[in-house]
């Protein structure tokens, strides 16, 4: 599996050019980049015909589109009904390299970001711009040298990869092993690559927490307390004054499900979310850890919905 390469940045930062040239190296085609389709079936059909599927100027991805990209990245099967039949299936099974670009990161869903590498591009000053004719001529001239360099590095990486021992296992551990091997073949160290991968994870957390509708409210809510325990309904009522006011408040079950989705990113900034039961009542517990980004207050938390350790039984399941 290959991580999704996401190019993002201000207008004029050559996101589309970077996307098209990257695809042109490994999967040359007259169709260098697609407009992202609204229909998931069309998305699957496009990806099935291209080893590297590149999508240009993406503003937003739905949950279904994000899920399809995740499955295509790690390898999955898709099916659809064959036209003019009642019961015949067309089966797709593939694993693809995927490129995305946009002014902003198109998706803040944690499952997609866990499978992505983020590349923030800077706007190119006008004095340093070139015409497309110059760029393409230079790219075609240098392409054999670029490919030769890639193959030389790959030969060395194939020797190194069986001996790589990861210190930690990220979401795409197989890619991390190859990344370490390629880094060493390029003259870097394994530690440098793992540090770069960790920095990318920080960027993923920032993307989720900065764009998410619930995370900022949770951070403000926990700013003056060390822990809180209560039901999802109680949490919704309390969050009304912490960034969710002025909009239609979501239902409690939606908050609980979304909290599960972003819990790993909240934990990265020192806020752990757990769920469990108090008798037959399903409850949530939110608490700061030692890595919390905001300073805890000295005063005791007086919220009567908080519970002590004795009030909170052992039937706790971390998100």
Tab-separated table of N, CA, C and O in Angstrom, residues 201-273:
chain	number	residue	atom	x	y	z
A	201	UNK	N	2.414	13.343	10.979
A	201	UNK	CA	1.282	12.997	11.838
A	201	UNK	C	0.802	14.218	12.617
A	201	UNK	O	-0.401	14.412	12.822
A	202	UNK	N	1.747	15.067	13.053
A	202	UNK	CA	1.373	16.311	13.731
A	202	UNK	C	0.558	17.196	12.792
A	202	UNK	O	-0.431	17.810	13.181
A	203	UNK	N	0.978	17.245	11.523
A	203	UNK	CA	0.219	18.005	10.532
A	203	UNK	C	-1.184	17.453	10.342
A	203	UNK	O	-2.149	18.206	10.152
A	204	UNK	N	-1.323	16.124	10.406
A	204	UNK	CA	-2.639	15.509	10.308
A	204	UNK	C	-3.520	15.932	11.475
A	204	UNK	O	-4.704	16.268	11.297
A	205	UNK	N	-2.946	15.910	12.700
A	205	UNK	CA	-3.708	16.326	13.874
A	205	UNK	C	-4.160	17.772	13.753
A	205	UNK	O	-5.307	18.112	14.069
A	206	UNK	N	-3.251	18.643	13.309
A	206	UNK	CA	-3.598	20.057	13.142
A	206	UNK	C	-4.722	20.226	12.133
A	206	UNK	O	-5.615	21.067	12.310
A	207	UNK	N	-4.680	19.423	11.064
A	207	UNK	CA	-5.716	19.517	10.030
A	207	UNK	C	-7.081	19.130	10.587
A	207	UNK	O	-8.091	19.792	10.328
A	208	UNK	N	-7.114	18.049	11.353
A	208	UNK	CA	-8.388	17.584	11.926
A	208	UNK	C	-8.907	18.572	12.958
A	208	UNK	O	-10.060	19.012	12.908
A	209	UNK	N	-8.056	18.947	13.904
A	209	UNK	CA	-8.504	19.793	15.001
A	209	UNK	C	-8.814	21.214	14.545
A	209	UNK	O	-9.662	21.886	15.128
A	210	UNK	N	-8.129	21.679	13.497
A	210	UNK	CA	-8.369	23.030	13.022
A	210	UNK	C	-9.648	23.168	12.217
A	210	UNK	O	-10.265	24.232	12.209
A	211	UNK	N	-10.055	22.110	11.519
A	211	UNK	CA	-11.218	22.173	10.643
A	211	UNK	C	-12.454	21.504	11.232
A	211	UNK	O	-13.554	21.689	10.732
A	212	UNK	N	-12.278	20.727	12.290
A	212	UNK	CA	-13.384	19.950	12.831
A	212	UNK	C	-14.390	20.850	13.543
A	212	UNK	O	-14.032	21.874	14.119
A	213	UNK	N	-15.665	20.456	13.539
A	213	UNK	CA	-16.699	21.277	14.172
A	213	UNK	C	-16.803	21.011	15.676
A	213	UNK	O	-17.258	21.875	16.430
A	214	UNK	N	-16.350	19.843	16.129
A	214	UNK	CA	-16.511	19.496	17.538
A	214	UNK	C	-15.236	19.714	18.356
A	214	UNK	O	-15.302	20.128	19.515
A	215	UNK	N	-14.060	19.438	17.768
A	215	UNK	CA	-12.805	19.477	18.519
A	215	UNK	C	-12.541	20.819	19.207
A	215	UNK	O	-12.156	20.836	20.386
A	216	UNK	N	-12.703	21.982	18.540
A	216	UNK	CA	-12.449	23.251	19.243
A	216	UNK	C	-13.347	23.447	20.458
A	216	UNK	O	-12.911	23.987	21.484
A	217	UNK	N	-14.609	23.007	20.356
A	217	UNK	CA	-15.519	23.137	21.491
A	217	UNK	C	-15.069	22.256	22.652
A	217	UNK	O	-15.136	22.667	23.824
A	218	UNK	N	-14.591	21.051	22.367
A	218	UNK	CA	-14.089	20.168	23.422
A	218	UNK	C	-12.862	20.784	24.096
A	218	UNK	O	-12.713	20.745	25.318
A	219	UNK	N	-11.962	21.375	23.301
A	219	UNK	CA	-10.771	21.995	23.865
A	219	UNK	C	-11.138	23.155	24.790
A	219	UNK	O	-10.570	23.297	25.879
A	220	UNK	N	-12.081	23.996	24.368
A	220	UNK	CA	-12.505	25.111	25.221
A	220	UNK	C	-13.209	24.597	26.477
A	220	UNK	O	-13.014	25.122	27.575
A	221	UNK	N	-14.031	23.577	26.304
A	221	UNK	CA	-14.770	23.007	27.424
A	221	UNK	C	-13.829	22.451	28.497
A	221	UNK	O	-14.078	22.590	29.695
A	222	UNK	N	-12.713	21.838	28.068
A	222	UNK	CA	-11.784	21.215	29.013
A	222	UNK	C	-10.678	22.163	29.481
A	222	UNK	O	-9.799	21.754	30.244
A	223	UNK	N	-10.704	23.421	29.041
A	223	UNK	CA	-9.617	24.348	29.367
A	223	UNK	C	-9.465	24.572	30.871
A	223	UNK	O	-8.354	24.737	31.371
A	224	UNK	N	-10.574	24.569	31.638
A	224	UNK	CA	-10.497	24.870	33.073
A	224	UNK	C	-10.852	23.677	33.944
A	224	UNK	O	-11.232	23.824	35.099
A	225	UNK	N	-10.766	22.478	33.400
A	225	UNK	CA	-11.068	21.294	34.201
A	225	UNK	C	-10.127	20.157	33.808
A	225	UNK	O	-9.589	20.129	32.694
A	226	UNK	N	-9.913	19.244	34.728
A	226	UNK	CA	-9.030	18.104	34.479
A	226	UNK	C	-9.785	16.886	33.963
A	226	UNK	O	-9.206	16.050	33.273
A	227	UNK	N	-11.060	16.770	34.324
A	227	UNK	CA	-11.842	15.637	33.847
A	227	UNK	C	-13.323	15.979	33.906
A	227	UNK	O	-13.745	16.889	34.638
A	228	UNK	N	-14.073	15.260	33.122
A	228	UNK	CA	-15.535	15.396	33.125
A	228	UNK	C	-16.129	14.047	32.792
A	228	UNK	O	-15.634	13.315	31.943
A	229	UNK	N	-17.232	13.715	33.482
A	229	UNK	CA	-17.932	12.458	33.225
A	229	UNK	C	-19.428	12.726	33.165
A	229	UNK	O	-19.969	13.450	34.016
A	230	UNK	N	-20.083	12.189	32.177
A	230	UNK	CA	-21.519	12.354	32.055
A	230	UNK	C	-22.023	11.694	30.790
A	230	UNK	O	-21.278	11.034	30.068
A	231	UNK	N	-23.294	11.876	30.505
A	231	UNK	CA	-23.885	11.290	29.309
A	231	UNK	C	-23.623	12.191	28.101
A	231	UNK	O	-23.289	13.369	28.239
A	232	UNK	N	-23.817	11.639	26.925
A	232	UNK	CA	-23.649	12.424	25.700
A	232	UNK	C	-24.672	13.549	25.641
A	232	UNK	O	-24.374	14.647	25.156
A	233	UNK	N	-25.870	13.307	26.150
A	233	UNK	CA	-26.893	14.357	26.177
A	233	UNK	C	-26.458	15.516	27.054
A	233	UNK	O	-26.616	16.692	26.678
A	234	UNK	N	-25.903	15.215	28.218
A	234	UNK	CA	-25.408	16.271	29.100
A	234	UNK	C	-24.268	17.048	28.443
A	234	UNK	O	-24.177	18.275	28.572
A	235	UNK	N	-23.402	16.338	27.721
A	235	UNK	CA	-22.281	16.999	27.064
A	235	UNK	C	-22.778	17.968	25.997
A	235	UNK	O	-22.269	19.094	25.878
A	236	UNK	N	-23.769	17.568	25.210
A	236	UNK	CA	-24.322	18.442	24.181
A	236	UNK	C	-24.854	19.726	24.804
A	236	UNK	O	-24.610	20.839	24.306
A	237	UNK	N	-25.565	19.613	25.916
A	237	UNK	CA	-26.120	20.795	26.580
A	237	UNK	C	-25.022	21.722	27.085
A	237	UNK	O	-25.119	22.946	26.961
A	238	UNK	N	-23.947	21.141	27.622
A	238	UNK	CA	-22.858	21.957	28.161
A	238	UNK	C	-22.028	22.619	27.060
A	238	UNK	O	-21.463	23.694	27.254
A	239	UNK	N	-21.922	21.963	25.898
A	239	UNK	CA	-21.101	22.503	24.815
A	239	UNK	C	-21.752	23.679	24.102
A	239	UNK	O	-21.107	24.335	23.278
A	240	UNK	N	-23.010	23.974	24.434
A	240	UNK	CA	-23.714	25.047	23.743
A	240	UNK	C	-22.989	26.390	23.903
A	240	UNK	O	-23.021	27.226	23.006
A	241	UNK	N	-22.311	26.579	25.007
A	241	UNK	CA	-21.592	27.826	25.231
A	241	UNK	C	-20.119	27.765	24.880
A	241	UNK	O	-19.363	28.680	25.213
A	242	UNK	N	-19.687	26.717	24.193
A	242	UNK	CA	-18.264	26.547	23.883
A	242	UNK	C	-18.023	26.365	22.386
A	242	UNK	O	-17.270	25.508	21.964
A	243	UNK	N	-18.690	27.183	21.600
A	243	UNK	CA	-18.411	27.167	20.164
A	243	UNK	C	-19.491	26.535	19.319
A	243	UNK	O	-19.471	26.656	18.096
A	244	UNK	N	-20.441	25.848	19.939
A	244	UNK	CA	-21.527	25.248	19.173
A	244	UNK	C	-22.781	26.103	19.182
A	244	UNK	O	-23.769	25.759	18.565
A	245	UNK	N	-22.761	27.219	19.948
A	245	UNK	CA	-23.925	28.101	19.942
A	245	UNK	C	-23.999	28.825	18.601
A	245	UNK	O	-23.009	29.048	17.924
A	246	UNK	N	-25.206	29.185	18.208
A	246	UNK	CA	-25.375	29.839	16.915
A	246	UNK	C	-25.603	28.858	15.783
A	246	UNK	O	-25.789	29.251	14.646
A	247	UNK	N	-25.539	27.582	16.092
A	247	UNK	CA	-25.822	26.575	15.086
A	247	UNK	C	-26.741	25.533	15.703
A	247	UNK	O	-26.880	25.446	16.920
A	248	UNK	N	-27.386	24.765	14.881
A	248	UNK	CA	-28.276	23.737	15.393
A	248	UNK	C	-27.450	22.666	16.092
A	248	UNK	O	-26.563	22.063	15.498
A	249	UNK	N	-27.731	22.464	17.361
A	249	UNK	CA	-26.950	21.492	18.113
A	249	UNK	C	-27.241	20.079	17.621
A	249	UNK	O	-28.399	19.724	17.371
A	250	UNK	N	-26.212	19.273	17.466
A	250	UNK	CA	-26.421	17.896	16.979
A	250	UNK	C	-27.039	17.020	18.053
A	250	UNK	O	-27.037	17.356	19.241
A	251	UNK	N	-27.550	15.891	17.631
A	251	UNK	CA	-28.085	14.926	18.584
A	251	UNK	C	-26.944	14.278	19.356
A	251	UNK	O	-25.814	14.224	18.906
A	252	UNK	N	-27.280	13.762	20.527
A	252	UNK	CA	-26.260	13.206	21.420
A	252	UNK	C	-25.516	12.044	20.781
A	252	UNK	O	-24.294	11.923	20.918
A	253	UNK	N	-26.224	11.171	20.063
A	253	UNK	CA	-25.538	10.012	19.471
A	253	UNK	C	-24.570	10.438	18.381
A	253	UNK	O	-23.538	9.808	18.163
A	254	UNK	N	-24.873	11.555	17.669
A	254	UNK	CA	-23.945	12.057	16.659
A	254	UNK	C	-22.674	12.591	17.314
A	254	UNK	O	-21.562	12.373	16.823
A	255	UNK	N	-22.826	13.283	18.443
A	255	UNK	CA	-21.656	13.776	19.169
A	255	UNK	C	-20.800	12.615	19.657
A	255	UNK	O	-19.573	12.632	19.534
A	256	UNK	N	-21.438	11.580	20.188
A	256	UNK	CA	-20.699	10.426	20.684
A	256	UNK	C	-19.922	9.732	19.561
A	256	UNK	O	-18.746	9.381	19.723
A	257	UNK	N	-20.566	9.556	18.409
A	257	UNK	CA	-19.889	8.910	17.276
A	257	UNK	C	-18.755	9.774	16.751
A	257	UNK	O	-17.679	9.266	16.423
A	258	UNK	N	-18.989	11.089	16.674
A	258	UNK	CA	-17.939	11.970	16.150
A	258	UNK	C	-16.776	12.067	17.120
A	258	UNK	O	-15.619	12.173	16.703
A	259	UNK	N	-17.063	12.015	18.406
A	259	UNK	CA	-16.001	12.025	19.409
A	259	UNK	C	-15.113	10.797	19.250
A	259	UNK	O	-13.892	10.863	19.409
A	260	UNK	N	-15.723	9.678	18.911
A	260	UNK	CA	-14.952	8.469	18.634
A	260	UNK	C	-14.047	8.652	17.426
A	260	UNK	O	-12.895	8.213	17.410
A	261	UNK	N	-14.543	9.362	16.411
A	261	UNK	CA	-13.785	9.567	15.186
A	261	UNK	C	-12.540	10.419	15.414
A	261	UNK	O	-11.484	10.164	14.829
A	262	UNK	N	-12.637	11.434	16.270
A	262	UNK	CA	-11.519	12.374	16.466
A	262	UNK	C	-10.742	12.100	17.739
A	262	UNK	O	-9.828	12.853	18.078
A	263	UNK	N	-11.072	11.029	18.456
A	263	UNK	CA	-10.460	10.788	19.769
A	263	UNK	C	-8.945	10.650	19.695
A	263	UNK	O	-8.215	11.146	20.564
A	264	UNK	N	-8.437	9.983	18.656
A	264	UNK	CA	-6.985	9.785	18.549
A	264	UNK	C	-6.271	11.129	18.374
A	264	UNK	O	-5.154	11.324	18.863
A	265	UNK	N	-6.916	12.079	17.699
A	265	UNK	CA	-6.305	13.384	17.480
A	265	UNK	C	-6.392	14.245	18.741
A	265	UNK	O	-5.479	15.014	19.036
A	266	UNK	N	-7.478	14.122	19.493
A	266	UNK	CA	-7.564	14.823	20.769
A	266	UNK	C	-6.537	14.288	21.754
A	266	UNK	O	-5.923	15.044	22.508
A	267	UNK	N	-6.332	12.967	21.736
A	267	UNK	CA	-5.354	12.382	22.659
A	267	UNK	C	-3.948	12.881	22.357
A	267	UNK	O	-3.119	12.999	23.258
A	268	UNK	N	-3.672	13.197	21.087
A	268	UNK	CA	-2.352	13.698	20.719
A	268	UNK	C	-2.057	15.051	21.350
A	268	UNK	O	-0.888	15.421	21.516
A	269	UNK	N	-3.107	15.821	21.712
A	269	UNK	CA	-2.895	17.103	22.376
A	269	UNK	C	-3.259	17.033	23.853
A	269	UNK	O	-3.408	18.065	24.515
A	270	UNK	N	-3.408	15.809	24.368
A	270	UNK	CA	-3.559	15.642	25.808
A	270	UNK	C	-4.973	15.569	26.322
A	270	UNK	O	-5.213	15.843	27.503
A	271	UNK	N	-5.936	15.187	25.493
A	271	UNK	CA	-7.320	15.027	25.947
A	271	UNK	C	-7.776	13.625	25.587
A	271	UNK	O	-7.933	13.299	24.408
A	272	UNK	N	-7.962	12.796	26.588
A	272	UNK	CA	-8.365	11.402	26.356
A	272	UNK	C	-9.871	11.275	26.517
A	272	UNK	O	-10.456	11.788	27.467
A	273	UNK	N	-10.492	10.543	25.602
A	273	UNK	CA	-11.933	10.316	25.638
A	273	UNK	C	-12.193	8.814	25.777
A	273	UNK	O	-11.621	8.012	25.039
